[in-house]
mmCIF file of N, CA and C in Angstrom:
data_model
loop_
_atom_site.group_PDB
_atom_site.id
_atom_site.type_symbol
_atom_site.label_atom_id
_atom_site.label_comp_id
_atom_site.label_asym_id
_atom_site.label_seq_id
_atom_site.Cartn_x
_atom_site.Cartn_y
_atom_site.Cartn_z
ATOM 1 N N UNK A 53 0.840 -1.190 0.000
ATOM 2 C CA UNK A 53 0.000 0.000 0.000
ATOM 3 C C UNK A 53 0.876 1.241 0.000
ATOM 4 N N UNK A 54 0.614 2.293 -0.738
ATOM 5 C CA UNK A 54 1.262 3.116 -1.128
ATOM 6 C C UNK A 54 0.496 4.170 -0.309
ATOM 7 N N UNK A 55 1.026 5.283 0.366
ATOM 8 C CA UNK A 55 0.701 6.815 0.895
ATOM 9 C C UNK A 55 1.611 8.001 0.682
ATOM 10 N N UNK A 56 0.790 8.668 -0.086
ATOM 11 C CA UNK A 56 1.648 10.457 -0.542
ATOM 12 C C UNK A 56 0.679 11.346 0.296
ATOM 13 N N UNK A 57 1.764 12.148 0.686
ATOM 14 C CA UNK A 57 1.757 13.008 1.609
ATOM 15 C C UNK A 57 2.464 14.098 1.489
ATOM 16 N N UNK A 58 2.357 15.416 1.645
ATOM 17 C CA UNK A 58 2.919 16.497 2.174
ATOM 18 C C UNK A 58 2.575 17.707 0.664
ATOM 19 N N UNK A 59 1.163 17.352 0.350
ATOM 20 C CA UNK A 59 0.835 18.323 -0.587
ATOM 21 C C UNK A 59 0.785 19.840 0.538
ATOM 22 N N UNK A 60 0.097 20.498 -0.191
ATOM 23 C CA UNK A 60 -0.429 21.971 0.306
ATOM 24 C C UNK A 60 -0.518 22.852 -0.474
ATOM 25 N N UNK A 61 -0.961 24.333 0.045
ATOM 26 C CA UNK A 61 -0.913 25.312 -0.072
ATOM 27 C C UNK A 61 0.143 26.412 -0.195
ATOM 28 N N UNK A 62 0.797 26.443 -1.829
ATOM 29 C CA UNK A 62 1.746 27.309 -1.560
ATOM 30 C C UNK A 62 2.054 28.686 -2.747
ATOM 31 N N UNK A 63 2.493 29.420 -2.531
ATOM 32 C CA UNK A 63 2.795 30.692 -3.577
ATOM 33 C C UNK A 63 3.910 30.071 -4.725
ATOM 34 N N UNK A 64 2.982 30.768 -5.779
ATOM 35 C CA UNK A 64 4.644 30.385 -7.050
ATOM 36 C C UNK A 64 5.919 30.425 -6.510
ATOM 37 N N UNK A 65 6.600 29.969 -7.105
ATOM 38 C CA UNK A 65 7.865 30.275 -6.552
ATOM 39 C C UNK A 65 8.332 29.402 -5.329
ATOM 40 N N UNK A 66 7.453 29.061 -5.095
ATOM 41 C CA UNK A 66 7.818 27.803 -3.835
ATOM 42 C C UNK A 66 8.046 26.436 -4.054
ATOM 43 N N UNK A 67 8.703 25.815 -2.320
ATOM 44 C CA UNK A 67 8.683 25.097 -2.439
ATOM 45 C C UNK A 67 7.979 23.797 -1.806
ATOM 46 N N UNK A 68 7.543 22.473 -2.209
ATOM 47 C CA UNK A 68 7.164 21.544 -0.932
ATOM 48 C C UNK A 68 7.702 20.320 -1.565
ATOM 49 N N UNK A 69 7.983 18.794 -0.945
ATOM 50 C CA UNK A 69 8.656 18.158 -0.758
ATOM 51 C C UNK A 69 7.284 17.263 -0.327
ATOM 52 N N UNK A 70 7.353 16.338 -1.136
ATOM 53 C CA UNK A 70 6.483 15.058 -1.082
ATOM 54 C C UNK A 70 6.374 13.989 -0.918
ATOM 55 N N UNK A 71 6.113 12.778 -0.353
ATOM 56 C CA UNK A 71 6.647 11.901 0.181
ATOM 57 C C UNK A 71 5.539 10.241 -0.513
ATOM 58 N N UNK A 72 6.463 9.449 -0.924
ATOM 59 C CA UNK A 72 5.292 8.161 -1.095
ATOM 60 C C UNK A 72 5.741 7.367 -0.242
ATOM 61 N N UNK A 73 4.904 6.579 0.360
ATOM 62 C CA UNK A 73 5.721 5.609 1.718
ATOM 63 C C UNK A 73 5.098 4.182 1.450
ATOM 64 N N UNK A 74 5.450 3.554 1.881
ATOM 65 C CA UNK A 74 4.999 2.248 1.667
ATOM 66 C C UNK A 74 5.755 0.953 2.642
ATOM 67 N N UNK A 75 4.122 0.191 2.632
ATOM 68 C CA UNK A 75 4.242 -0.207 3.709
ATOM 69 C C UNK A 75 4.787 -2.223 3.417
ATOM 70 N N UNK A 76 5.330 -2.446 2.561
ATOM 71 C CA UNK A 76 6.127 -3.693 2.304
ATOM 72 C C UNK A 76 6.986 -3.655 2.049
ATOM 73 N N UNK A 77 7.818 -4.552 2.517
ATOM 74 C CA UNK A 77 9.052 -4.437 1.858
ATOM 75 C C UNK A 77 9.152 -4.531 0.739
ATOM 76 N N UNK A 78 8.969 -5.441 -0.075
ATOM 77 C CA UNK A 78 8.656 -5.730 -1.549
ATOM 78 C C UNK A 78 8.718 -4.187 -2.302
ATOM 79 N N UNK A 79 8.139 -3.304 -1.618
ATOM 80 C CA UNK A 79 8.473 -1.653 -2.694
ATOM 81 C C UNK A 79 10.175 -1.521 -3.261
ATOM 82 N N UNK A 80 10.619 -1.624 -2.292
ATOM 83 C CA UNK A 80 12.467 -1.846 -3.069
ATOM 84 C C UNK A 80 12.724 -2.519 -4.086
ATOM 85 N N UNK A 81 11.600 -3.444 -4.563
ATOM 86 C CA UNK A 81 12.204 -4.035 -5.667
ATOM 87 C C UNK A 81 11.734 -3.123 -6.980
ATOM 88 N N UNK A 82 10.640 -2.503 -6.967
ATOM 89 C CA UNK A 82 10.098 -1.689 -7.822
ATOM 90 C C UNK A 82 10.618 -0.224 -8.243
ATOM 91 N N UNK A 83 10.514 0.051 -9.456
ATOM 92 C CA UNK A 83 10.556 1.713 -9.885
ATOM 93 C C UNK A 83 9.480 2.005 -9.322
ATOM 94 N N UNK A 84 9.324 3.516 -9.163
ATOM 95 C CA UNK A 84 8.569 4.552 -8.433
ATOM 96 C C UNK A 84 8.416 5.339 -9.372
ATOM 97 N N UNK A 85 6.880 5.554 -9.821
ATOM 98 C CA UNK A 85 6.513 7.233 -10.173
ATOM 99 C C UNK A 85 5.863 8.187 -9.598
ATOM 100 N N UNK A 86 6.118 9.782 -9.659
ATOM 101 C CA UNK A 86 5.094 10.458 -9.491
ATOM 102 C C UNK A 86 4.019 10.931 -10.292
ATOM 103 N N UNK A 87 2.982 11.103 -10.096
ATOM 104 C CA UNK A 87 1.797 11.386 -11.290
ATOM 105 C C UNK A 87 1.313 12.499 -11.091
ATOM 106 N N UNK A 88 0.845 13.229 -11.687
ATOM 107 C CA UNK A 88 -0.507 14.475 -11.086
ATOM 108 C C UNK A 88 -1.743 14.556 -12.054
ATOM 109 N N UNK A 89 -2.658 15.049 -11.693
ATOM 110 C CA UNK A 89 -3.718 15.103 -12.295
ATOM 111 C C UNK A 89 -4.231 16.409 -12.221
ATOM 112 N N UNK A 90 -4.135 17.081 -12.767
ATOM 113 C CA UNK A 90 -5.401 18.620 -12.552
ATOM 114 C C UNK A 90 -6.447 18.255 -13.341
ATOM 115 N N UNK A 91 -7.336 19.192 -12.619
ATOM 116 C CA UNK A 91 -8.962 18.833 -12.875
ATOM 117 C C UNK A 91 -9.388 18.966 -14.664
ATOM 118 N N UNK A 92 -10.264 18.205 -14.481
ATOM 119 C CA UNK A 92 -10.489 17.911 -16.020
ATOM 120 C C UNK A 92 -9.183 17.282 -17.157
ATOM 121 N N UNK A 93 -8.507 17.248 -16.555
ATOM 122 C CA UNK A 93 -6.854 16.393 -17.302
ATOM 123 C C UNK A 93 -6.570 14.823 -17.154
ATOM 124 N N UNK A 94 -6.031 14.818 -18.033
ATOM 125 C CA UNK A 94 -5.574 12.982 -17.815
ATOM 126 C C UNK A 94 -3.979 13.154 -16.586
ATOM 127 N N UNK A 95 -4.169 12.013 -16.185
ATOM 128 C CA UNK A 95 -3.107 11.668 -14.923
ATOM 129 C C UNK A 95 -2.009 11.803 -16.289
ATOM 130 N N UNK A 96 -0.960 12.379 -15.903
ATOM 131 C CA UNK A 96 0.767 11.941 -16.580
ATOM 132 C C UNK A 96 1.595 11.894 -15.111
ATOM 133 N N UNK A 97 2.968 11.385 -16.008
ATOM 134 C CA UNK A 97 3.337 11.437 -15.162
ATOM 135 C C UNK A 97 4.745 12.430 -14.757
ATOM 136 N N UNK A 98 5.544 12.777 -13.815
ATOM 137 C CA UNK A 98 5.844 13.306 -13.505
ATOM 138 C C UNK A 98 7.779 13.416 -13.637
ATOM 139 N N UNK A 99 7.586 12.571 -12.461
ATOM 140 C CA UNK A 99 8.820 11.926 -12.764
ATOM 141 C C UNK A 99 9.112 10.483 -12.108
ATOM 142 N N UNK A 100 10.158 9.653 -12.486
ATOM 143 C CA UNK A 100 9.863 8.461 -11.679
ATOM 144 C C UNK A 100 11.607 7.931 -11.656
ATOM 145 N N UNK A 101 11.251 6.957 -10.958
ATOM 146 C CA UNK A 101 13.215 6.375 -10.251
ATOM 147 C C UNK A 101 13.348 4.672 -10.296
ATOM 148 N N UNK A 102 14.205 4.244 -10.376
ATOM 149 C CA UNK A 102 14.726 2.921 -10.378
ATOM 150 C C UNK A 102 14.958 1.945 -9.356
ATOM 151 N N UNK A 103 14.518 1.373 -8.749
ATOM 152 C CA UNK A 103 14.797 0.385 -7.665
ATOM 153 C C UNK A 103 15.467 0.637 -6.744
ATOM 154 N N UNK A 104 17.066 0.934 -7.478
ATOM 155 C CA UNK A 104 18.059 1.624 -6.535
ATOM 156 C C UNK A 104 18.554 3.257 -6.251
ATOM 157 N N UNK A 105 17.357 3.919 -6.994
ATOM 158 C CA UNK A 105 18.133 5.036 -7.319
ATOM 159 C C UNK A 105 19.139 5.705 -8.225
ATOM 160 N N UNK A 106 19.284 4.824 -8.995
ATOM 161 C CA UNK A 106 20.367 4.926 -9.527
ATOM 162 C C UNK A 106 20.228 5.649 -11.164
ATOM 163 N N UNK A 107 18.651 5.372 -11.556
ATOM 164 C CA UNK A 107 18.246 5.663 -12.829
ATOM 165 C C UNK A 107 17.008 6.838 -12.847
ATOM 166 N N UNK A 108 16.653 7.926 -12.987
ATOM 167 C CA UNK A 108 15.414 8.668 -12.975
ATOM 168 C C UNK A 108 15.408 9.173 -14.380
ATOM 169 N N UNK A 109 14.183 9.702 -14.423
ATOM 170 C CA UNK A 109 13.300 10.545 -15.734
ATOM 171 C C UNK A 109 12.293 11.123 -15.407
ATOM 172 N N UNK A 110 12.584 12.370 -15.733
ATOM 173 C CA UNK A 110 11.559 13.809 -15.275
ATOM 174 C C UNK A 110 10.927 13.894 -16.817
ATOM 175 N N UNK A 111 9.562 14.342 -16.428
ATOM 176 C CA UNK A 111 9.163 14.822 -17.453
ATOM 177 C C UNK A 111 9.309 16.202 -17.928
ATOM 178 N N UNK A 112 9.196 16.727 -19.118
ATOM 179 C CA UNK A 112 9.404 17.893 -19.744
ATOM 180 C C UNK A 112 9.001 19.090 -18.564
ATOM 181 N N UNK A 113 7.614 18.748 -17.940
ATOM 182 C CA UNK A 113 6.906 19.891 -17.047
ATOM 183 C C UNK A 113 7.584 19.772 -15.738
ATOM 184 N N UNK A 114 8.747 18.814 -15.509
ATOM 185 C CA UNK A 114 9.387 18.818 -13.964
ATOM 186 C C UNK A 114 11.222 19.396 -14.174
ATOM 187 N N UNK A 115 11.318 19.036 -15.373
ATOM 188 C CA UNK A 115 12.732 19.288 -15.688
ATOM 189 C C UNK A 115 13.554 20.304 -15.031
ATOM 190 N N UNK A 116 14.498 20.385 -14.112
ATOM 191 C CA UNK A 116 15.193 21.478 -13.539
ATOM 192 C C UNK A 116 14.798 22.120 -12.491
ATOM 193 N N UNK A 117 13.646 21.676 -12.277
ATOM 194 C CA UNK A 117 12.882 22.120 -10.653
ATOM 195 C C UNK A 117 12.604 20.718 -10.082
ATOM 196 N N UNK A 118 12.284 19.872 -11.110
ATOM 197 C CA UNK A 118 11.704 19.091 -9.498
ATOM 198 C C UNK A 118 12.698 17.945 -9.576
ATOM 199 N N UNK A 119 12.836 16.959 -8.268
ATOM 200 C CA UNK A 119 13.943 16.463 -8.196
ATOM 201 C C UNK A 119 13.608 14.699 -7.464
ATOM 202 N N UNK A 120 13.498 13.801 -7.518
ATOM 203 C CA UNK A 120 13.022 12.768 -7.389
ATOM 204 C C UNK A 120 14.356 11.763 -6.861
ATOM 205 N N UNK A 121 14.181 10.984 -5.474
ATOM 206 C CA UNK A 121 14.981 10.719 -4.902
ATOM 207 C C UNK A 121 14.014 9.415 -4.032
ATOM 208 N N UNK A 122 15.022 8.325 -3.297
ATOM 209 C CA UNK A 122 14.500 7.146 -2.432
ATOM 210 C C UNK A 122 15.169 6.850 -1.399
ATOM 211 N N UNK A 123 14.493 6.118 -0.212
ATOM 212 C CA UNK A 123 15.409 6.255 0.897
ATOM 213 C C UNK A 123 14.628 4.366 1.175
ATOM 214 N N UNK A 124 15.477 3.976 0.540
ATOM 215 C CA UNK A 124 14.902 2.525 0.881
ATOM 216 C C UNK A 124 14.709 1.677 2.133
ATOM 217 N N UNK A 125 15.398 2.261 3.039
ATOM 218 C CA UNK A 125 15.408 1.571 4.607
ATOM 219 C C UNK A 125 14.255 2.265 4.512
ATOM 220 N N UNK A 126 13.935 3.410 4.485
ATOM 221 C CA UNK A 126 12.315 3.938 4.970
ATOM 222 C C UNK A 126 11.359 3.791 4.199
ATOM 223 N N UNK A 127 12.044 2.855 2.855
ATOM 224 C CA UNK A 127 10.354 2.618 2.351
ATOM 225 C C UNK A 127 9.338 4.120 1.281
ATOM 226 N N UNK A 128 10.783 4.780 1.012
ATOM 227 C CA UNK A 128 9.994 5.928 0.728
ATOM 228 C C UNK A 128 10.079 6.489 -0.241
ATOM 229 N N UNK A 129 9.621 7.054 -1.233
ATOM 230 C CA UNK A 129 10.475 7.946 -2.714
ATOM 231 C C UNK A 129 9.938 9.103 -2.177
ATOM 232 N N UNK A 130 10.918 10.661 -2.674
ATOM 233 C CA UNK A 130 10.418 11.689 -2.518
ATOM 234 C C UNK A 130 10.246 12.831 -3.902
ATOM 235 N N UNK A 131 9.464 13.771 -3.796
ATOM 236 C CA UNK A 131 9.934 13.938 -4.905
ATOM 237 C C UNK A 131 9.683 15.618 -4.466
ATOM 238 N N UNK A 132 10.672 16.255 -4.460
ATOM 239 C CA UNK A 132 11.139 17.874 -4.137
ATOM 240 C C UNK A 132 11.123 18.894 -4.920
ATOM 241 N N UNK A 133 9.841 19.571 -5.038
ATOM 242 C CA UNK A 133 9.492 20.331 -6.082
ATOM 243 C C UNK A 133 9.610 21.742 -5.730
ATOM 244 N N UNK A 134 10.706 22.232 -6.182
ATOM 245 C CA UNK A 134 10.921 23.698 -5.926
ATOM 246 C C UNK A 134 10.520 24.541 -7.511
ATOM 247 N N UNK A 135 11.056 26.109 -6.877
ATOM 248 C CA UNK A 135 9.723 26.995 -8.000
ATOM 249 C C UNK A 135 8.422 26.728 -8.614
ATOM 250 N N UNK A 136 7.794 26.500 -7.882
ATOM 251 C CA UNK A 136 6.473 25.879 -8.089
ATOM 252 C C UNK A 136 5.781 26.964 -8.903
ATOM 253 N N UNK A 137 4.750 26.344 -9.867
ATOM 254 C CA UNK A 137 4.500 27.447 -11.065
ATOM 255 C C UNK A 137 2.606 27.196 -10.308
ATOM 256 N N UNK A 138 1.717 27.919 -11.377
ATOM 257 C CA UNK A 138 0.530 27.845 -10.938
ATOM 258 C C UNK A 138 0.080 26.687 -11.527
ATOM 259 N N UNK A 139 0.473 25.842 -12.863
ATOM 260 C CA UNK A 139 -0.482 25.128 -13.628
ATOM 261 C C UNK A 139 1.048 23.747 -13.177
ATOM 262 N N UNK A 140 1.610 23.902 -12.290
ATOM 263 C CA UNK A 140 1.839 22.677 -10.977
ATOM 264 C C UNK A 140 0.789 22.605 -9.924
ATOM 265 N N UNK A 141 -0.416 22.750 -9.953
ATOM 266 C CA UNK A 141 -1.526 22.575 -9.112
ATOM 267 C C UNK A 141 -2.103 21.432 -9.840
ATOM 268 N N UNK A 142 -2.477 19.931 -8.395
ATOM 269 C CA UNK A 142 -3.083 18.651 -9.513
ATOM 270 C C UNK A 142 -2.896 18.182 -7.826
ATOM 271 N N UNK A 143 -3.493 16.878 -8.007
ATOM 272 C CA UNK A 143 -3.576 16.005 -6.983
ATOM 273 C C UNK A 143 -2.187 14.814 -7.750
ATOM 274 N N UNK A 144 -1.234 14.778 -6.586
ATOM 275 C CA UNK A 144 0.052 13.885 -6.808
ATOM 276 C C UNK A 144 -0.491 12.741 -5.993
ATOM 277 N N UNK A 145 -0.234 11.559 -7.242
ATOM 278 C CA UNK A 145 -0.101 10.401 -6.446
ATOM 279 C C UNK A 145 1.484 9.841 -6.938
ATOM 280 N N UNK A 146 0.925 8.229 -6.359
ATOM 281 C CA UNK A 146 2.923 7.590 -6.509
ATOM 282 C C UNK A 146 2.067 6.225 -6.805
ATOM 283 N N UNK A 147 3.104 5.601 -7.845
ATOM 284 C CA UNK A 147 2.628 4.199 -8.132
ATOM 285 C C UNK A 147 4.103 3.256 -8.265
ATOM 286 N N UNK A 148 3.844 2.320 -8.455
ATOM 287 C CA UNK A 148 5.212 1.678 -8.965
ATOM 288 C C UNK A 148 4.922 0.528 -10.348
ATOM 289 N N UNK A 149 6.490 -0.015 -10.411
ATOM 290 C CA UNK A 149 6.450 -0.388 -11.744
ATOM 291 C C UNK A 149 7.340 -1.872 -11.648
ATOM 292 N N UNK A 150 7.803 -2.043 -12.662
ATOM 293 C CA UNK A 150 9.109 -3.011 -12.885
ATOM 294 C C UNK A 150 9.592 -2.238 -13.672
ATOM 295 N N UNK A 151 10.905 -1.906 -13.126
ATOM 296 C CA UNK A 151 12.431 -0.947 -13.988
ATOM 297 C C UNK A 151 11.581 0.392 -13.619
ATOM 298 N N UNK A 152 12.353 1.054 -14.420
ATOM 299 C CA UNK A 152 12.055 2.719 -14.764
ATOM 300 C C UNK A 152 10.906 2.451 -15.700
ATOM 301 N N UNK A 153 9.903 3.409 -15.047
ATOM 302 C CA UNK A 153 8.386 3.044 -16.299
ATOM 303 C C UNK A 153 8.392 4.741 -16.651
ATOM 304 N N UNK A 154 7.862 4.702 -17.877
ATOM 305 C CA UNK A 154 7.856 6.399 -18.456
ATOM 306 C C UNK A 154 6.189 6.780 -19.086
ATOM 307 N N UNK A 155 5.352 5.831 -18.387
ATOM 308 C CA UNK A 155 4.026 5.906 -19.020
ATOM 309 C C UNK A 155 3.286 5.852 -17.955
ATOM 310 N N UNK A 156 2.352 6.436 -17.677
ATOM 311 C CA UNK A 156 1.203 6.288 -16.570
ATOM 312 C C UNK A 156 0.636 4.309 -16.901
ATOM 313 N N UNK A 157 0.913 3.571 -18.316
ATOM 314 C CA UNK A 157 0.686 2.301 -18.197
ATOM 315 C C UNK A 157 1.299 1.111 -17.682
ATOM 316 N N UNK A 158 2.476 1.534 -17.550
ATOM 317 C CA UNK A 158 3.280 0.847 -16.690
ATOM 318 C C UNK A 158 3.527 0.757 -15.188
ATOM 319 N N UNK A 159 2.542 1.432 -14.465
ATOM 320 C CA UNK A 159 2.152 1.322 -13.756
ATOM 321 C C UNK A 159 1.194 0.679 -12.797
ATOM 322 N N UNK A 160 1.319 0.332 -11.195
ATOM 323 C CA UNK A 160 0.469 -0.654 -10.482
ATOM 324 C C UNK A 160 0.040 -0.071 -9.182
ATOM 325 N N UNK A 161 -0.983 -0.681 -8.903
ATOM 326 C CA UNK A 161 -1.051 0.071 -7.170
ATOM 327 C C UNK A 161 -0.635 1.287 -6.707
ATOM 328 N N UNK A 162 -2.019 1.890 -7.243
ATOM 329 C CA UNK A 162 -2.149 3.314 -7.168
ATOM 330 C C UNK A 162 -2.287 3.575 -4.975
ATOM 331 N N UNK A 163 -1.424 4.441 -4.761
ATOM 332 C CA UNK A 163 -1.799 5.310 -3.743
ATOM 333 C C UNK A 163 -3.091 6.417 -3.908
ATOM 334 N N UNK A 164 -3.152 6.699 -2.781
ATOM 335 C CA UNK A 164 -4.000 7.902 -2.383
ATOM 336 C C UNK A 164 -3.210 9.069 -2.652
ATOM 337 N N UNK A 165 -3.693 10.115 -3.497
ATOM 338 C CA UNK A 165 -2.969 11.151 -3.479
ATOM 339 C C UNK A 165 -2.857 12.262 -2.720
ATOM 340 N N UNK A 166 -2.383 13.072 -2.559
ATOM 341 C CA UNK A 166 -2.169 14.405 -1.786
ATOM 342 C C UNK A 166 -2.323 15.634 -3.351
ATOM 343 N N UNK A 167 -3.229 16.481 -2.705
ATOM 344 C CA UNK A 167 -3.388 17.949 -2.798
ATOM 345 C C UNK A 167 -2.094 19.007 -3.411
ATOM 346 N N UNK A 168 -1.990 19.724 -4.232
ATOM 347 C CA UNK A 168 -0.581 20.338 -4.212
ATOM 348 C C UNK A 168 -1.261 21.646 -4.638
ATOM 349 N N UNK A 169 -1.584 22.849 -4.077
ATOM 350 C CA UNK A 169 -1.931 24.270 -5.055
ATOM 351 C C UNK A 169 -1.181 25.401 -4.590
ATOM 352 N N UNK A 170 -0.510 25.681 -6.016
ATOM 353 C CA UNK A 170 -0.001 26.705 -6.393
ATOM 354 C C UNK A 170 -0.716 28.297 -6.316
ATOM 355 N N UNK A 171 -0.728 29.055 -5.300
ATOM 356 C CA UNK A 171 -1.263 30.374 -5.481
ATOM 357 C C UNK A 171 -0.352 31.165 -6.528
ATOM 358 N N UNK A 172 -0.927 32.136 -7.136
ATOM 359 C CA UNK A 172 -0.152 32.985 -8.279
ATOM 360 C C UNK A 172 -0.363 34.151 -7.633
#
């Protein structure tokens, strides 16, 4: 079971730091993505990481701000989104994969997402 956490309320230009946690061990063996969805939009995805960390891919809309990282004793991927723009407002979830997945279809076992809005 997957849980993201640490959306909110914040001004452009900011930053918040997001968290997927999970509660098996078995998550270490998997890639990790982040997704978002704003209203009326299809889920994409964001950016996502490799088993060990060792491999990531941001998408075009995260490139150079946001930053995607894992802390495997804790079970956790994060993903650290600084300069936050306004149309970075969407509900973030986290899913996982086998390898590095670059498609919202390669994806399994959706979490609950967290909230993220950008004031302008």
């Amino acid at each position: 079971q997957l849980q993201a956490s640490g959306g909110g309320l914040v001004q452009a230009g900011g930053s918040l730091r997001l968290s997927c946690a999970a509660s098996e061990r078995a998550f270490n063996r998997y890639g990790v993505g982040w997704f978002r969805q704003a209203p009326g939009k299809e889920r994409d995805i964001v950016a996502s990481i490799d088993r060990t960390g060792g491999r990531t891919y941001y998408a075009e809309s995260g490139k150079g701000r946001f930053t995607i990282s894992r802390d495997n004793v804790k079970r956790t991927v994060y993903l650290q989104m600084n300069k936050l723009k306004s149309e970075d407002t969407a509900v973030y979830s986290c899913a996982v994969s086998y390898g590095l997945g670059y498609h919202v279809s390669q994806y399994n076992y959706w979490g609950q997402g967290t909230l993220v809005t950008v004031s302008s």
